[in-house]
XYZ file of C-alpha atoms in Angstrom:
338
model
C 247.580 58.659 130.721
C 245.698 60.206 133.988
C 242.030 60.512 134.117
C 240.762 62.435 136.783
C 237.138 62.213 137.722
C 235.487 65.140 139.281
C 231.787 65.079 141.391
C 230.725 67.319 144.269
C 227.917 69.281 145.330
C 226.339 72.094 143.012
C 228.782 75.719 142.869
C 231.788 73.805 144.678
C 233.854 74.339 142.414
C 234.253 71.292 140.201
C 234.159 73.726 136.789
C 236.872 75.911 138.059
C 239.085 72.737 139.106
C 238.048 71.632 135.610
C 239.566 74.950 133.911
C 242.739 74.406 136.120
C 243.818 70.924 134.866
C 242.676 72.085 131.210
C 245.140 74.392 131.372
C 247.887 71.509 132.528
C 246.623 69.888 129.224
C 244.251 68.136 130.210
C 241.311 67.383 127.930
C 238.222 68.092 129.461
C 234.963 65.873 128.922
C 231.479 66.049 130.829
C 228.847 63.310 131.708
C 226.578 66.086 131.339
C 227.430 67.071 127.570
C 226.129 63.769 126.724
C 223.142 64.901 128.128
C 223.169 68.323 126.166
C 223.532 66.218 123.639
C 220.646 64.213 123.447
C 218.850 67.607 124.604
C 219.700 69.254 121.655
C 218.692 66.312 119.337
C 215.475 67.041 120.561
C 215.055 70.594 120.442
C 214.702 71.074 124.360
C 216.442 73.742 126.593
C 219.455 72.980 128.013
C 217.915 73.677 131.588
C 219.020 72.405 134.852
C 215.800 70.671 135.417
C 215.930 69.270 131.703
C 219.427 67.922 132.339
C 218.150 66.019 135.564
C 215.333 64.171 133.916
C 217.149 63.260 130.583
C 219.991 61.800 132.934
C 217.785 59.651 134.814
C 215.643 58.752 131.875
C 218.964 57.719 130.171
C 220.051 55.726 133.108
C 216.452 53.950 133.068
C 216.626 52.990 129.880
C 220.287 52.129 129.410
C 221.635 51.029 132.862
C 222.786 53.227 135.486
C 226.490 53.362 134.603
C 225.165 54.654 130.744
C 227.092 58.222 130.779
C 230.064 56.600 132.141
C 230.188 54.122 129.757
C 230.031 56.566 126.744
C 232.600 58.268 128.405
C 235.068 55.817 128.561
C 234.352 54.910 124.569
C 235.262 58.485 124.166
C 238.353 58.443 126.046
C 239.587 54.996 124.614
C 239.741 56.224 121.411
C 242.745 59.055 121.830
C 244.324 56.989 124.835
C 248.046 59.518 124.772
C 246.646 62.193 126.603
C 245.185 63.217 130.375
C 241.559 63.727 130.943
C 239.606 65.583 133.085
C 235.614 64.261 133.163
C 233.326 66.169 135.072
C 229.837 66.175 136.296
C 229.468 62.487 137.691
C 226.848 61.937 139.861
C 225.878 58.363 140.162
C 228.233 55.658 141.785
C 227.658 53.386 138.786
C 229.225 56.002 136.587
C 232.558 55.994 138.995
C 232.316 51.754 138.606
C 232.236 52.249 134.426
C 234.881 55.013 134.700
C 237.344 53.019 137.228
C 237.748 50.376 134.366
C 240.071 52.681 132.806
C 243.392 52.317 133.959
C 244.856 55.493 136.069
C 241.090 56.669 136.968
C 241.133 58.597 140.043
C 237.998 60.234 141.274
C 238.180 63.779 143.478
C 235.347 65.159 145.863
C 235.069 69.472 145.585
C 233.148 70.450 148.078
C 232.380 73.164 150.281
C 230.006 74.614 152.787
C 226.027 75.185 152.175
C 225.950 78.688 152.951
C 229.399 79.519 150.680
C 227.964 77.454 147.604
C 224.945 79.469 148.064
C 226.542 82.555 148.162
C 227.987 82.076 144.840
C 224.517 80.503 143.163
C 223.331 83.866 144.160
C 226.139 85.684 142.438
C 226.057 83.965 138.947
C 222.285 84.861 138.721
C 220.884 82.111 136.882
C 217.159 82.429 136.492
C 216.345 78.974 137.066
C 218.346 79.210 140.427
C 216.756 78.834 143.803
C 216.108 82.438 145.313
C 216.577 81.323 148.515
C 218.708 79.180 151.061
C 215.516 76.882 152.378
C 215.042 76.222 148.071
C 219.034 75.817 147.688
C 218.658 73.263 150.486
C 215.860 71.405 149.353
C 216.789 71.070 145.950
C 220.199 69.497 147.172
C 218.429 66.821 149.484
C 216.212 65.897 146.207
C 220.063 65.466 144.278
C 221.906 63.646 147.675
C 220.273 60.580 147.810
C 217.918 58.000 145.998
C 216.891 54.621 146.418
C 216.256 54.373 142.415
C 220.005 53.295 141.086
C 219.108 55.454 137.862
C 218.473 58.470 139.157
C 221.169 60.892 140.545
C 222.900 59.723 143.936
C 225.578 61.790 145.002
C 226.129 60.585 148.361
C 227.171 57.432 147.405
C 229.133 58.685 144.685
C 230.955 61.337 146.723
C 231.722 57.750 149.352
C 233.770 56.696 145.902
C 236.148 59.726 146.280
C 240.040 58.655 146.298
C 240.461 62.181 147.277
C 238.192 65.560 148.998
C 239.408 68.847 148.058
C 237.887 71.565 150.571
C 237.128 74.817 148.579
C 236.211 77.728 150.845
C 239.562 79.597 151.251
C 240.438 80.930 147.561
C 241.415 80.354 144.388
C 244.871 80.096 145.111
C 244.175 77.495 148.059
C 242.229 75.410 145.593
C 244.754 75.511 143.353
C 247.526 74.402 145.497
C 245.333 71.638 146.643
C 244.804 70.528 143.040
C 248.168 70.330 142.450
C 249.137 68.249 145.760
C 246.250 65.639 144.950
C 247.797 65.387 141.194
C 251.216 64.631 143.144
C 249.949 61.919 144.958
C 248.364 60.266 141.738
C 251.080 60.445 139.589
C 255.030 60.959 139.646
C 254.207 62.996 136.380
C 252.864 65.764 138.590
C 255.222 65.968 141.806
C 255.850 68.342 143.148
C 259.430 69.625 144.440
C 258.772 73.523 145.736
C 257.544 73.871 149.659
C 253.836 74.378 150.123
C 252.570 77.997 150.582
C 251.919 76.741 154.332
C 255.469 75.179 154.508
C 257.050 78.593 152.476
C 255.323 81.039 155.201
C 256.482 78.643 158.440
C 259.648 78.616 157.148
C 259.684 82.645 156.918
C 258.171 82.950 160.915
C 260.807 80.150 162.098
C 263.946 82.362 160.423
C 262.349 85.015 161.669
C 262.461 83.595 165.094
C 266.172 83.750 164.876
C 266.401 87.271 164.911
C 264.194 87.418 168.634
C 266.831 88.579 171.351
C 264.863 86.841 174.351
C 266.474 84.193 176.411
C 264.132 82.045 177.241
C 261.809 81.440 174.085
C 262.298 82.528 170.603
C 258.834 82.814 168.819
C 258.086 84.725 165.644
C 254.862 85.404 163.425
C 254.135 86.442 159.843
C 250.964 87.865 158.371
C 249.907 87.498 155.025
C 247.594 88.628 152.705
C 246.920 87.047 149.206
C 249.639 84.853 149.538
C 251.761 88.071 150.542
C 253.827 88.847 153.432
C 252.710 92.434 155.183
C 254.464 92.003 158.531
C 256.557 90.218 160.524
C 257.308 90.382 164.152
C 259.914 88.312 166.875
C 259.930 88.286 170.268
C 261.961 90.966 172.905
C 261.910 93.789 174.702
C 260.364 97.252 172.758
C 262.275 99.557 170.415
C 264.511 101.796 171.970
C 265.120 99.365 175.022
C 267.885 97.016 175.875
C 267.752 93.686 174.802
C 266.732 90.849 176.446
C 269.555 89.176 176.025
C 271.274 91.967 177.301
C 269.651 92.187 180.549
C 266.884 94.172 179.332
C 264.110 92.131 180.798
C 264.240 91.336 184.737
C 261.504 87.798 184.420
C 263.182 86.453 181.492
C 267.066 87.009 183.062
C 265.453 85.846 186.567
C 264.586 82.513 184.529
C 261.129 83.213 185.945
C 259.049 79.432 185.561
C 257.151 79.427 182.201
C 254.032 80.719 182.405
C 254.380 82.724 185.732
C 254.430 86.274 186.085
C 254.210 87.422 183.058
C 252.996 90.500 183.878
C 256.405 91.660 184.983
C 257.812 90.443 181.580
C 259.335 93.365 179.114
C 259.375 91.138 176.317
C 256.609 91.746 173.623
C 255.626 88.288 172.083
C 255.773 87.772 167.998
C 252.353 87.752 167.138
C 252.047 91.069 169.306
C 254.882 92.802 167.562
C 253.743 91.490 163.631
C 250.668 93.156 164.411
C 252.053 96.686 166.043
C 254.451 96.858 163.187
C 252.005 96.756 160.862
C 249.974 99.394 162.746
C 252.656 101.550 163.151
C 253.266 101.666 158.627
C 249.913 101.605 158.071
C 248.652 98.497 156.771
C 245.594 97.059 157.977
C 245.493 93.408 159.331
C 241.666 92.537 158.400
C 241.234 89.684 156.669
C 244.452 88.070 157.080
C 246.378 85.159 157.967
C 248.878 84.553 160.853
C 251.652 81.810 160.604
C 253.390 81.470 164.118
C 256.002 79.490 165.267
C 254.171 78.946 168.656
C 250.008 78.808 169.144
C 249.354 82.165 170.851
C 249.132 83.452 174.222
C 246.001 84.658 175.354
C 247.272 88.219 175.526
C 248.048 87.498 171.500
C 244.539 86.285 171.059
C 242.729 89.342 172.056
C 245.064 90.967 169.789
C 244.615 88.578 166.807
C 240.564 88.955 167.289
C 240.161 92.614 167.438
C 242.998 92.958 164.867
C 240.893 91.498 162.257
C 242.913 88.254 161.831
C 240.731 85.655 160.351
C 243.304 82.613 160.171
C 245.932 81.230 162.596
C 248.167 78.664 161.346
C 251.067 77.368 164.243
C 254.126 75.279 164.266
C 253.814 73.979 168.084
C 251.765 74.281 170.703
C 252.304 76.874 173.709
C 252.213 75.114 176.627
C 249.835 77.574 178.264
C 247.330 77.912 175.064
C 243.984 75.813 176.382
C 242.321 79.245 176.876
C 243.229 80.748 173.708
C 242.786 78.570 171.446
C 239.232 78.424 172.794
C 238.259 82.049 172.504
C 239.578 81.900 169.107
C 237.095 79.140 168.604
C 234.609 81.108 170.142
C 235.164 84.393 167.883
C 235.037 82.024 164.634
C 238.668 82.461 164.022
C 239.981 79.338 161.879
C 242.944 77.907 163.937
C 245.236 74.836 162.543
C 248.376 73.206 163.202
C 250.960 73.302 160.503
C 254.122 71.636 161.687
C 257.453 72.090 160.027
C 261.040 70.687 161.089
């Protein structure tokens, strides 16, 4: 049996991570339908607001750890099956729920201004209207000195593991699935990583570059979709590099000097021509290559549309990119494969 606690901040995602494991089989229960519960007993609306101040009534009255404690009655009942509970938002909840054995607790999370983008696309009348409310109402829910009220701070500091969720469904989901890995030998997994799959592509890629001195390769991707792929060398209709196509390269010109007088294009330049040249625009993509980019490749990636850049190794000459990427709020990380 797994159990697998969620908490995090309101619209991170914790009900769509919840709808993901229930469809592994695992059977989901909320602190907060014991709530709706008692709500409904008494003939009150099942309101945000309403759910707030029967939870901290119930903790008053009860003990702090009072939702968590019900839960785990629940759950020891029908012990031959995996469990997802959601909606825990008080660290003496996570201490009455880590007395079952094989409790693990995850943190979704995810920027302010993202989590308020999608409060403001579910449309929920009793939702804040604006980003100052949204932000207020949050610092009321963060932290209290009162152990019965709601104190999710501290609870979040209980996390055995933080899932980020601000790049997609499909990122979420893959991150789901790694943290289940790591709790249980039930859920490893054996396939490569969609980072790992797409590295792999650029670095076989890189074989196919006919330069002599470096062979470097990018692929761009799209909804987990490859629409280009480029390698370093000289341009179409040109002799290769390797045949003596290029004058620096064959000179064995130091790295990093005089590369104006280079023929080669690099692999992030070419992925992105190719895909100009059939069409298909680059906006809103991601860019796995085998070395961080140049910073002829930067201005390219920028204006291209590029929103991601994921690299193998560092280019010894990168200092300068990778700062201008910074600077145009393109996400750069370091994804290193054998």
């Amino acid at each position: 049996m797994l159990i697998i606690g969620l908490t995090g901040e309101n619209c991170a995602g914790k009900s769509t991570v919840a709808d993901y494991l229930a469809k592994k089989g695992f059977y989901v229960l909320s602190l907060s339908d014991i709530i709706r519960e008692e709500l409904k007993a008494e003939n009150k609306s099942l309101s945000r607001g309403n759910l707030i101040i029967k939870g901290n009534g119930m903790r008053e009255k009860f003990g702090p750890g009072i939702l968590g404690k019900k839960t785990v009655a629940k759950i020891e009942t029908v012990k031959d099956r995996n469990y997802t509970v959601d909606s825990i938002r008080n660290p003496a909840e996570v201490e009455e729920l880590k007395k079952l054995e094989n409790f693990f607790l995850i943190y979704v999370t995810a920027p302010p201004k993202v989590r308020f983008d999608r409060i403001r696309k579910r449309d929920r009348e009793e939702d804040p209207k604006t980003f100052e409310a949204f932000q207020e109402i949050e610092k009321l829910e963060m932290e209290n000195a009162e152990k019965t009220k709601q104190n999710l701070k501290a609870t979040f500091a209980l996390a055995d593991k933080k899932i980020e969720n601000n790049a997609g469904l499909p990122m979420l989901y893959e991150a789901v699935d790694r943290t289940l890995s790591d709790f249980s030998e039930e859920f490893k997994i054996e396939r490569p990583t969609w980072d790992a799959y797409f590295m792999n592509i650029a670095k076989m890629v890189a074989t196919r570059s006919n330069c002599i001195k470096r062979k470097v390769a990018a692929v761009i991707v799209r909804d987990k979709q490859i629409i280009s792929t480029g390698y370093n060398g000289t341009p179409r209709g040109t002799r290769n590099c390797n045949e003596g196509g290029c004058p620096r390269c064959n000179n064995f010109t130091e790295s990093g000097k005089s590369l104006e007088e280079c023929f080669c294009s690099h692999g992030e330049e070419n992925a992105i021509v190719q895909s100009a040249y059939n069409g298909v625009s680059t906006k809103g993509t991601t860019i796995y290559t085998t070395f961080s980019p140049c910073l002829l490749c930067t201005k390219m990636i920028i204006n291209s549309g590029i929103v991601e850049v994921v690299y193998n190794e560092k280019y010894p000459i990168a200092e300068s990119a990778l700062k201008l990427l910074k600077e145009a709020g393109v996400k750069v990380r370091r994804y290193s494969v054998g």
